[in-house]
XYZ file of C-alpha atoms in Angstrom:
600
model
C 136.039 109.424 127.260
C 135.491 108.163 130.785
C 132.181 107.108 132.360
C 131.137 107.817 135.948
C 128.222 106.242 137.831
C 126.113 107.906 140.541
C 123.091 106.998 142.657
C 119.936 109.109 142.284
C 120.796 110.897 145.553
C 124.185 111.956 144.180
C 123.014 113.791 141.043
C 124.119 117.064 142.652
C 127.728 115.929 142.211
C 127.502 115.969 138.403
C 129.828 118.433 136.592
C 128.873 121.554 134.613
C 130.253 120.002 131.414
C 128.834 118.642 128.126
C 128.216 114.936 127.972
C 125.794 112.022 127.810
C 123.767 110.626 130.722
C 122.268 107.130 130.997
C 119.472 106.210 133.420
C 119.424 102.636 134.771
C 116.573 100.793 136.530
C 116.687 98.176 139.325
C 117.695 95.447 136.863
C 120.640 97.575 135.682
C 118.971 98.053 132.294
C 119.376 101.359 130.445
C 115.923 102.968 130.224
C 116.880 106.409 128.865
C 119.852 108.081 127.173
C 120.170 111.838 126.816
C 122.738 114.493 125.972
C 123.395 117.794 127.694
C 125.407 120.964 127.280
C 125.519 121.091 131.088
C 125.120 117.669 132.725
C 124.314 118.972 136.218
C 121.563 121.337 135.045
C 119.992 118.840 132.682
C 119.910 115.828 135.019
C 118.823 117.973 137.986
C 115.798 119.150 135.995
C 114.346 115.624 136.065
C 114.370 115.475 139.853
C 113.595 119.119 140.653
C 110.580 119.401 138.340
C 109.183 115.882 138.449
C 106.018 116.987 140.237
C 105.173 119.450 137.463
C 106.309 117.259 134.553
C 104.265 114.897 132.409
C 103.140 111.516 133.733
C 105.685 109.750 131.547
C 108.550 111.752 133.006
C 107.307 111.122 136.544
C 107.140 107.397 135.736
C 110.685 107.514 134.299
C 112.061 109.249 137.404
C 110.422 106.636 139.652
C 112.213 103.854 137.776
C 115.684 105.457 137.884
C 118.004 103.545 140.194
C 121.376 104.921 139.076
C 122.896 107.436 136.665
C 125.945 107.036 134.463
C 127.559 109.975 132.678
C 130.166 110.266 129.951
C 131.919 113.629 129.641
C 132.836 114.808 126.121
C 134.467 117.891 124.624
C 131.455 119.553 122.992
C 127.690 119.383 122.642
C 128.086 118.027 119.097
C 130.251 115.182 120.395
C 127.492 114.481 122.918
C 124.966 114.300 120.073
C 127.115 111.779 118.187
C 127.540 109.610 121.275
C 123.855 109.854 122.239
C 122.784 108.663 118.787
C 125.183 105.724 118.949
C 124.053 104.660 122.439
C 120.357 104.860 121.571
C 120.872 102.638 118.506
C 122.944 100.180 120.516
C 120.707 99.896 123.613
C 117.196 100.832 122.349
C 116.074 102.334 125.711
C 112.320 102.126 126.212
C 111.865 105.834 127.008
C 113.776 107.174 123.989
C 111.986 108.284 120.836
C 111.394 105.904 117.962
C 111.196 106.955 114.336
C 108.430 105.531 112.158
C 108.915 106.004 108.442
C 106.208 105.737 105.845
C 107.357 102.403 104.403
C 110.353 100.142 103.788
C 112.081 101.577 100.729
C 114.296 99.576 98.350
C 117.976 100.271 97.755
C 120.472 99.385 95.026
C 123.386 97.171 96.057
C 126.749 96.927 94.300
C 128.322 93.781 95.713
C 131.949 93.607 96.818
C 132.611 90.180 95.208
C 134.775 89.475 92.181
C 132.838 90.691 89.119
C 130.317 92.612 91.264
C 126.568 92.395 90.660
C 124.076 95.298 90.818
C 120.531 94.608 92.057
C 117.698 96.074 94.131
C 116.997 94.945 97.692
C 114.983 95.969 100.779
C 117.417 94.466 103.300
C 120.716 96.156 104.113
C 123.857 94.160 104.956
C 126.968 96.411 104.788
C 129.235 93.349 104.614
C 127.865 92.393 101.184
C 128.606 95.604 99.322
C 127.876 99.300 98.848
C 124.241 100.417 99.031
C 122.620 103.402 97.306
C 119.248 104.611 98.476
C 116.775 103.912 99.801
C 114.688 105.091 96.848
C 111.280 106.524 97.740
C 110.014 105.654 94.237
C 110.375 102.110 92.922
C 109.800 103.497 89.443
C 112.761 105.880 89.826
C 114.970 103.063 91.111
C 114.027 100.816 88.182
C 114.849 103.709 85.860
C 118.384 103.803 87.263
C 118.770 100.024 86.912
C 117.502 100.142 83.310
C 120.037 102.847 82.514
C 122.885 100.767 83.968
C 121.776 97.717 81.950
C 121.725 99.779 78.752
C 125.161 101.248 79.407
C 127.034 98.260 80.830
C 127.152 94.489 80.519
C 126.664 93.569 84.200
C 126.174 89.901 85.087
C 122.918 88.810 86.769
C 123.941 85.305 87.915
C 124.974 84.661 91.538
C 127.886 82.320 90.817
C 131.094 82.565 92.847
C 133.416 83.749 90.079
C 136.698 83.262 91.917
C 139.824 82.871 89.804
C 140.000 79.198 90.722
C 136.373 78.446 89.798
C 136.655 80.263 86.475
C 139.978 78.652 85.568
C 138.568 75.182 86.337
C 135.623 75.851 83.997
C 132.930 75.220 86.616
C 130.358 77.451 84.926
C 128.876 77.824 81.446
C 127.498 80.965 79.828
C 123.738 81.400 80.029
C 121.028 82.991 77.864
C 122.091 86.503 78.964
C 125.395 85.967 77.113
C 123.702 84.750 73.941
C 121.332 87.739 73.750
C 124.176 90.194 74.358
C 123.422 91.330 77.925
C 126.565 89.765 79.423
C 130.108 89.222 78.113
C 130.670 85.858 79.839
C 133.027 86.518 82.793
C 131.947 83.107 84.170
C 133.984 81.440 81.395
C 136.783 84.016 81.486
C 135.536 85.695 78.277
C 135.687 89.212 79.799
C 138.743 90.814 81.342
C 138.256 91.758 85.024
C 139.793 95.225 84.585
C 137.300 96.085 81.802
C 134.421 94.828 83.968
C 135.587 96.894 86.975
C 135.881 100.012 84.787
C 132.161 99.652 84.030
C 131.401 99.116 87.718
C 133.362 102.281 88.578
C 131.270 104.247 86.077
C 128.115 102.720 87.564
C 129.221 103.986 90.995
C 129.506 107.521 89.558
C 125.971 107.367 88.162
C 124.539 105.989 91.411
C 126.247 108.831 93.295
C 124.712 111.350 90.905
C 127.988 112.236 89.157
C 126.482 111.857 85.695
C 128.531 114.701 84.261
C 131.752 112.730 84.935
C 130.441 109.711 83.019
C 129.163 111.896 80.149
C 132.538 113.604 79.790
C 134.218 110.190 79.545
C 131.803 108.990 76.837
C 132.199 112.219 74.840
C 135.955 111.769 74.805
C 135.648 108.116 73.739
C 133.155 109.040 71.010
C 135.434 111.731 69.593
C 138.463 109.420 69.659
C 136.507 106.687 67.868
C 135.312 109.166 65.221
C 138.848 110.437 64.647
C 140.023 106.841 64.152
C 137.129 106.311 61.697
C 135.548 103.720 64.022
C 132.061 104.970 63.347
C 130.207 101.975 64.792
C 132.002 102.438 68.144
C 131.357 106.170 67.997
C 127.662 105.484 67.391
C 127.610 103.124 70.369
C 129.055 105.835 72.638
C 126.601 108.326 71.132
C 123.667 106.058 72.131
C 125.032 105.806 75.649
C 125.234 109.591 75.854
C 121.613 109.777 74.675
C 120.582 107.328 77.411
C 122.318 109.513 79.998
C 120.728 112.706 78.652
C 117.297 111.071 78.638
C 117.754 109.828 82.220
C 119.028 113.200 83.400
C 116.058 114.996 81.852
C 113.701 112.818 83.932
C 115.581 113.478 87.167
C 114.346 116.218 89.423
C 116.819 119.039 88.813
C 116.813 121.730 91.462
C 119.286 124.351 90.332
C 122.808 123.896 88.982
C 123.946 126.705 91.304
C 122.749 124.758 94.371
C 125.372 122.171 95.251
C 125.215 119.642 98.093
C 122.856 120.398 100.980
C 120.177 118.829 103.193
C 116.563 119.949 103.552
C 114.710 119.318 106.809
C 111.002 120.201 106.897
C 109.250 119.871 110.272
C 105.528 119.907 111.085
C 104.619 119.630 114.776
C 101.254 118.373 116.010
C 101.153 118.245 119.816
C 103.528 115.488 120.919
C 103.914 114.204 117.351
C 106.295 115.448 114.680
C 106.236 114.752 110.945
C 109.663 115.342 109.412
C 110.749 115.253 105.783
C 114.420 114.913 104.888
C 115.802 115.592 101.401
C 119.363 115.046 100.283
C 120.502 117.292 97.431
C 123.571 116.280 95.400
C 124.854 118.073 92.285
C 121.655 120.088 92.053
C 119.434 116.969 92.115
C 117.143 115.560 94.804
C 118.808 112.233 95.433
C 116.883 111.013 98.497
C 113.672 111.921 100.261
C 112.207 110.290 103.350
C 109.438 111.311 105.728
C 109.286 110.015 109.281
C 106.978 110.335 112.265
C 108.296 110.849 115.771
C 106.380 110.940 119.042
C 107.738 112.430 122.238
C 108.028 109.807 124.949
C 108.990 112.403 127.549
C 108.951 116.196 127.664
C 112.208 116.532 125.683
C 112.958 120.030 124.393
C 112.003 120.307 120.733
C 115.505 121.326 119.683
C 117.067 118.189 121.204
C 114.467 116.002 119.527
C 115.105 117.565 116.105
C 118.879 117.354 116.550
C 118.721 113.614 117.169
C 116.316 112.876 114.291
C 118.260 115.009 111.807
C 121.520 113.392 112.825
C 119.987 109.906 112.423
C 118.725 110.682 108.923
C 122.024 112.253 107.803
C 123.873 109.258 109.169
C 121.455 106.849 107.444
C 122.059 108.464 104.043
C 125.778 109.173 104.607
C 125.347 112.908 104.140
C 128.432 115.085 104.467
C 126.934 118.379 103.264
C 128.006 121.487 105.137
C 124.627 123.235 104.820
C 121.207 122.339 106.215
C 117.989 124.186 105.381
C 115.159 123.906 107.910
C 112.024 125.742 109.022
C 112.929 125.204 112.701
C 116.018 126.419 114.566
C 118.524 123.610 115.206
C 121.719 124.614 116.998
C 124.785 122.831 118.315
C 126.280 121.630 114.994
C 129.986 122.195 114.436
C 131.097 123.348 110.975
C 127.543 123.051 109.560
C 125.545 126.070 108.457
C 121.834 125.819 109.337
C 119.618 128.401 107.649
C 115.922 129.269 107.499
C 115.470 130.869 104.044
C 112.643 133.367 103.469
C 112.853 133.729 99.666
C 114.543 132.213 96.613
C 115.218 128.681 95.375
C 116.161 127.375 98.814
C 112.810 128.565 100.195
C 111.066 126.697 97.340
C 112.978 123.556 98.291
C 111.949 123.967 101.924
C 108.319 124.453 100.866
C 108.542 121.212 98.874
C 109.877 119.396 101.934
C 107.072 120.781 104.111
C 104.551 119.738 101.463
C 105.854 116.163 101.717
C 105.679 116.246 105.527
C 102.114 117.600 105.436
C 101.027 114.952 102.935
C 102.511 112.232 105.147
C 100.744 113.656 108.214
C 97.359 113.737 106.466
C 97.903 110.237 105.094
C 98.694 108.923 108.582
C 95.570 110.556 110.000
C 93.400 109.058 107.249
C 94.918 105.624 107.824
C 94.412 105.812 111.594
C 90.785 106.828 111.054
C 90.338 103.921 108.667
C 91.709 101.477 111.226
C 89.179 102.554 113.836
C 86.186 100.311 114.305
C 82.669 101.712 114.106
C 82.423 101.307 117.896
C 85.531 103.433 118.434
C 84.134 106.171 116.203
C 80.818 106.158 118.084
C 82.610 106.359 121.431
C 84.700 109.275 120.167
C 81.496 110.989 119.059
C 79.933 110.352 122.474
C 83.049 111.739 124.163
C 82.796 114.887 122.033
C 79.010 115.279 122.511
C 79.183 114.922 126.302
C 82.493 116.794 126.695
C 84.199 113.893 128.472
C 87.922 113.966 129.289
C 88.472 110.305 128.480
C 87.038 107.879 125.936
C 83.999 106.127 127.555
C 85.090 102.552 126.936
C 83.366 101.330 130.120
C 79.784 102.585 130.605
C 77.267 101.544 133.270
C 73.537 102.381 133.129
C 70.957 102.059 135.970
C 67.167 101.648 135.854
C 64.398 100.909 138.416
C 61.293 98.773 137.939
C 58.151 98.336 140.082
C 54.403 98.029 139.437
C 52.170 99.753 141.983
C 55.014 99.565 144.460
C 55.244 95.766 144.472
C 58.526 93.865 144.172
C 60.767 96.908 143.512
C 64.022 95.993 141.729
C 66.866 97.765 139.940
C 69.246 96.768 137.195
C 72.689 97.818 136.006
C 73.855 97.011 132.492
C 77.465 97.403 131.393
C 78.777 98.249 127.941
C 82.469 97.860 127.116
C 83.912 99.282 123.900
C 80.382 100.164 122.794
C 79.088 96.575 123.132
C 76.990 94.900 125.873
C 79.129 93.015 128.409
C 76.431 90.708 129.801
C 78.711 88.996 132.304
C 78.970 92.362 134.055
C 75.185 92.957 134.265
C 73.829 93.173 137.814
C 70.353 92.740 139.402
C 69.433 94.463 142.657
C 66.630 93.668 145.098
C 65.701 96.879 146.888
C 66.377 96.349 150.581
C 65.997 99.686 152.370
C 63.047 101.244 150.530
C 59.380 100.545 151.206
C 56.910 101.450 148.485
C 57.392 103.012 145.038
C 60.215 105.508 145.657
C 62.376 105.805 142.517
C 64.751 108.369 144.011
C 65.482 106.346 147.147
C 65.842 103.134 145.120
C 68.346 104.806 142.790
C 70.254 106.188 145.763
C 70.485 102.694 147.295
C 71.680 100.729 144.225
C 74.207 103.343 143.062
C 75.642 103.467 146.574
C 75.831 99.669 146.807
C 77.463 99.340 143.383
C 80.277 101.858 143.849
C 80.894 101.097 147.496
C 81.620 97.530 146.374
C 83.922 98.647 143.514
C 85.792 101.010 145.829
C 86.243 98.448 148.630
C 87.378 95.744 146.204
C 89.653 98.203 144.358
C 87.985 97.347 141.032
C 88.111 99.665 137.987
C 85.515 102.428 137.921
C 83.474 103.118 134.776
C 84.315 105.941 132.397
C 80.655 107.045 132.373
C 77.548 106.395 134.480
C 74.076 106.852 132.966
C 70.918 107.181 135.036
C 67.610 106.378 133.356
C 65.582 109.405 134.454
C 65.619 113.164 134.729
C 67.005 115.635 137.247
C 65.461 113.937 140.303
C 66.917 110.485 139.691
C 70.278 112.017 138.730
C 70.452 114.067 141.938
C 69.589 110.968 143.980
C 72.359 108.984 142.262
C 74.935 111.727 142.958
C 74.369 111.628 146.753
C 76.088 108.257 147.398
C 78.929 109.226 145.048
C 79.550 112.288 147.215
C 79.510 110.138 150.373
C 82.023 107.744 148.820
C 84.311 110.569 147.618
C 83.752 109.591 143.974
C 81.698 112.593 142.892
C 83.596 114.399 140.150
C 85.825 111.383 139.541
C 83.171 109.446 137.607
C 81.265 111.347 134.876
C 77.524 110.860 135.448
C 74.522 111.980 133.375
C 70.785 111.360 133.321
C 68.718 110.662 130.208
C 65.035 111.623 130.247
C 62.781 109.461 128.075
C 60.298 111.952 126.654
C 62.545 114.330 124.720
C 65.836 112.382 124.995
C 67.293 115.173 127.108
C 70.713 114.714 128.726
C 71.085 116.203 132.214
C 74.323 116.993 134.033
C 74.560 117.235 137.838
C 73.840 120.726 139.194
C 72.794 122.000 135.754
C 69.127 122.684 135.105
C 69.549 123.185 131.352
C 69.572 119.857 129.468
C 71.752 118.937 126.518
C 70.074 117.920 123.262
C 72.123 115.595 121.055
C 71.284 115.416 117.355
C 68.667 112.737 116.660
C 70.924 111.456 113.853
C 73.987 111.155 116.073
C 75.254 107.567 116.554
C 76.218 108.644 120.092
C 72.534 109.245 120.956
C 71.643 105.843 119.535
C 74.252 104.277 121.844
C 72.747 106.079 124.856
C 69.273 104.910 123.839
C 70.565 101.353 123.461
C 72.022 101.496 126.968
C 68.832 102.945 128.437
C 66.577 100.415 126.649
C 68.818 97.501 127.632
C 68.793 98.557 131.285
C 64.981 98.902 131.139
C 64.578 95.467 129.480
C 66.858 93.819 132.028
C 65.017 95.442 134.958
C 61.563 94.536 133.603
C 62.615 90.907 133.001
C 63.942 90.650 136.544
C 60.800 92.289 137.962
C 58.472 89.930 136.079
C 60.445 86.906 137.190
C 60.313 88.039 140.791
C 56.612 88.912 140.637
C 55.746 85.578 139.012
C 57.719 83.680 141.590
C 56.029 85.617 144.383
C 52.541 84.859 143.036
C 53.320 81.154 142.728
C 54.818 81.010 146.188
C 51.789 82.767 147.672
C 49.363 80.129 146.254
C 51.596 77.196 147.165
C 51.630 78.550 150.696
C 47.855 77.880 150.814
C 48.409 74.132 150.258
C 48.930 72.350 153.569
C 51.560 69.618 153.670
C 54.119 71.276 151.332
C 57.425 72.362 152.774
C 59.887 74.968 151.432
C 62.057 72.332 149.714
C 59.032 70.930 147.832
C 57.947 74.404 146.737
C 61.465 75.144 145.440
C 61.513 71.884 143.434
C 58.139 72.690 141.867
C 59.166 76.250 140.981
C 62.468 75.177 139.497
C 60.855 72.530 137.279
C 57.488 74.007 136.227
C 58.286 77.760 136.331
C 54.587 78.786 136.681
C 51.524 77.940 138.745
C 49.492 77.168 135.634
C 51.920 74.457 134.544
C 51.825 72.878 138.001
C 48.028 72.827 137.853
C 47.956 71.229 134.379
C 50.572 68.582 135.211
C 49.547 64.904 135.605
C 49.844 63.286 139.033
C 52.479 60.907 137.653
C 54.611 63.852 136.450
C 54.244 65.577 139.815
C 55.226 62.380 141.600
C 58.500 62.209 139.653
C 59.418 65.624 141.058
C 58.086 65.636 144.652
C 56.975 62.019 145.383
C 53.590 60.232 145.390
C 52.208 61.566 148.667
C 52.855 65.242 147.851
C 51.662 64.736 144.279
C 48.405 63.409 145.706
C 48.111 66.474 147.979
C 48.550 68.772 144.952
C 46.012 66.990 142.710
C 43.447 66.888 145.556
C 43.923 70.639 146.106
C 43.434 71.483 142.402
C 40.289 69.248 142.161
C 38.755 71.002 145.155
C 39.709 74.368 143.629
C 37.842 73.474 140.400
C 34.839 72.139 142.312
C 34.501 75.314 144.298
């Protein structure tokens, strides 16, 4: 195989041959690996259709700096190479498989006097692994059977010929209770031990019939030689095997080795169950979840996942049963059965995939906070395209037209974000004009966000009915933001939700947590506006009376306001306390003024 590298402008030079393509970014890092029956057609599709493709594909294409191809003989060879390259390079745009858990395996070590034990970590250099087992109980059943049939050591000593001959180790309790024959002290011949290990390999592979035939022959020979105790021992081992085999899931003796591949698609997600059948028994079962990172064709996605699972479990079966068409496999028959035992097996696989899907959905729901659930409900109730994580709500406040103000409160992830609250003094409106005030503050707010290139909210709420909502929409239209920011009005009396240009209001269920969130926003905006209005009105009334006192400048007035907060407190203060703030002469002016005010 020979690789060839091209720039993005040279993709038209690619051949009409099967192979693998690798996309590199500016840092010369592989960001995507794919296979193709026709390299030119496949790679060209990324560049010719990028405007119509998904956002992820458009983003991928933007990052591609160069393309490397490897030409192979067939599409199946391309699949093999693609799988290898993805595992080796882990490109960020290729699919990742998520299984339901980390399953244990059984390891038969490759040391002298091998050990057999369960493990969740795989290191091929240490021995041969069987599994993973989807049921810990089933795996322990296999280990119990092996312990009943064979005397396998459990210690982790290095039983090299030299160590054993030098007498470095002593037999342990396992020897004294009859579970081990003492190979650490040279009390068991290595060939006898390895014969047991070979039989254990047969059982772990599912070849129980081979082991049973051997024990039957040994039992008969022992009986013929009148060695009845030995014959009874072999008879017990046969019983253990029969008991174990009766608990195994037997499919059908007529069904030999094959793979089952059940697929359930849900949008961009796939839930896939793989079963490995050996000697009429379900030996392995694993369910995985896969999510499309790009707009890969379904068939390519399934090919890669199926190949990965077969490779993981060392499957060499020549038949695959699936509910989805999967082509491009040499010397492997892929069928979609409609009736019979194979259809029942496929239904079982799909049942596992469906259970895994439902379990994942339940778990994801459980992980969501109450705020996330409320926001999802609000999104559904208002028909929003995106989750309203950032909401802003506006309200006006004035009493008989005096000191008009507005407020904007901000909620993020369903909670108040007080650092983002804003107060507005109305600058361009004279008198009590709610519509004009709303028009001014909404325009000021979003003009600022647009000019500063700051993130826009996911939802804007106007405290008021159709009139206030229409007024708020006008500046959005002038700024070119109308239609880009969802905006609604909430009327107080009947809790009606109004949409722009729609005279019929929406009524959300009184029990809905989404309505409670809207009410919280509206009430918080009202509270914030009222507080600001009262503060401003109070300050104005104080300032107006202080203006009547001759001899007080603006700096003195500001000091008094900052310290005493109200006119009543200034009037009740002692001259000494006033002097500490504004000096003796001004304190005297204030006390003289208040005495004259009382006398009058």
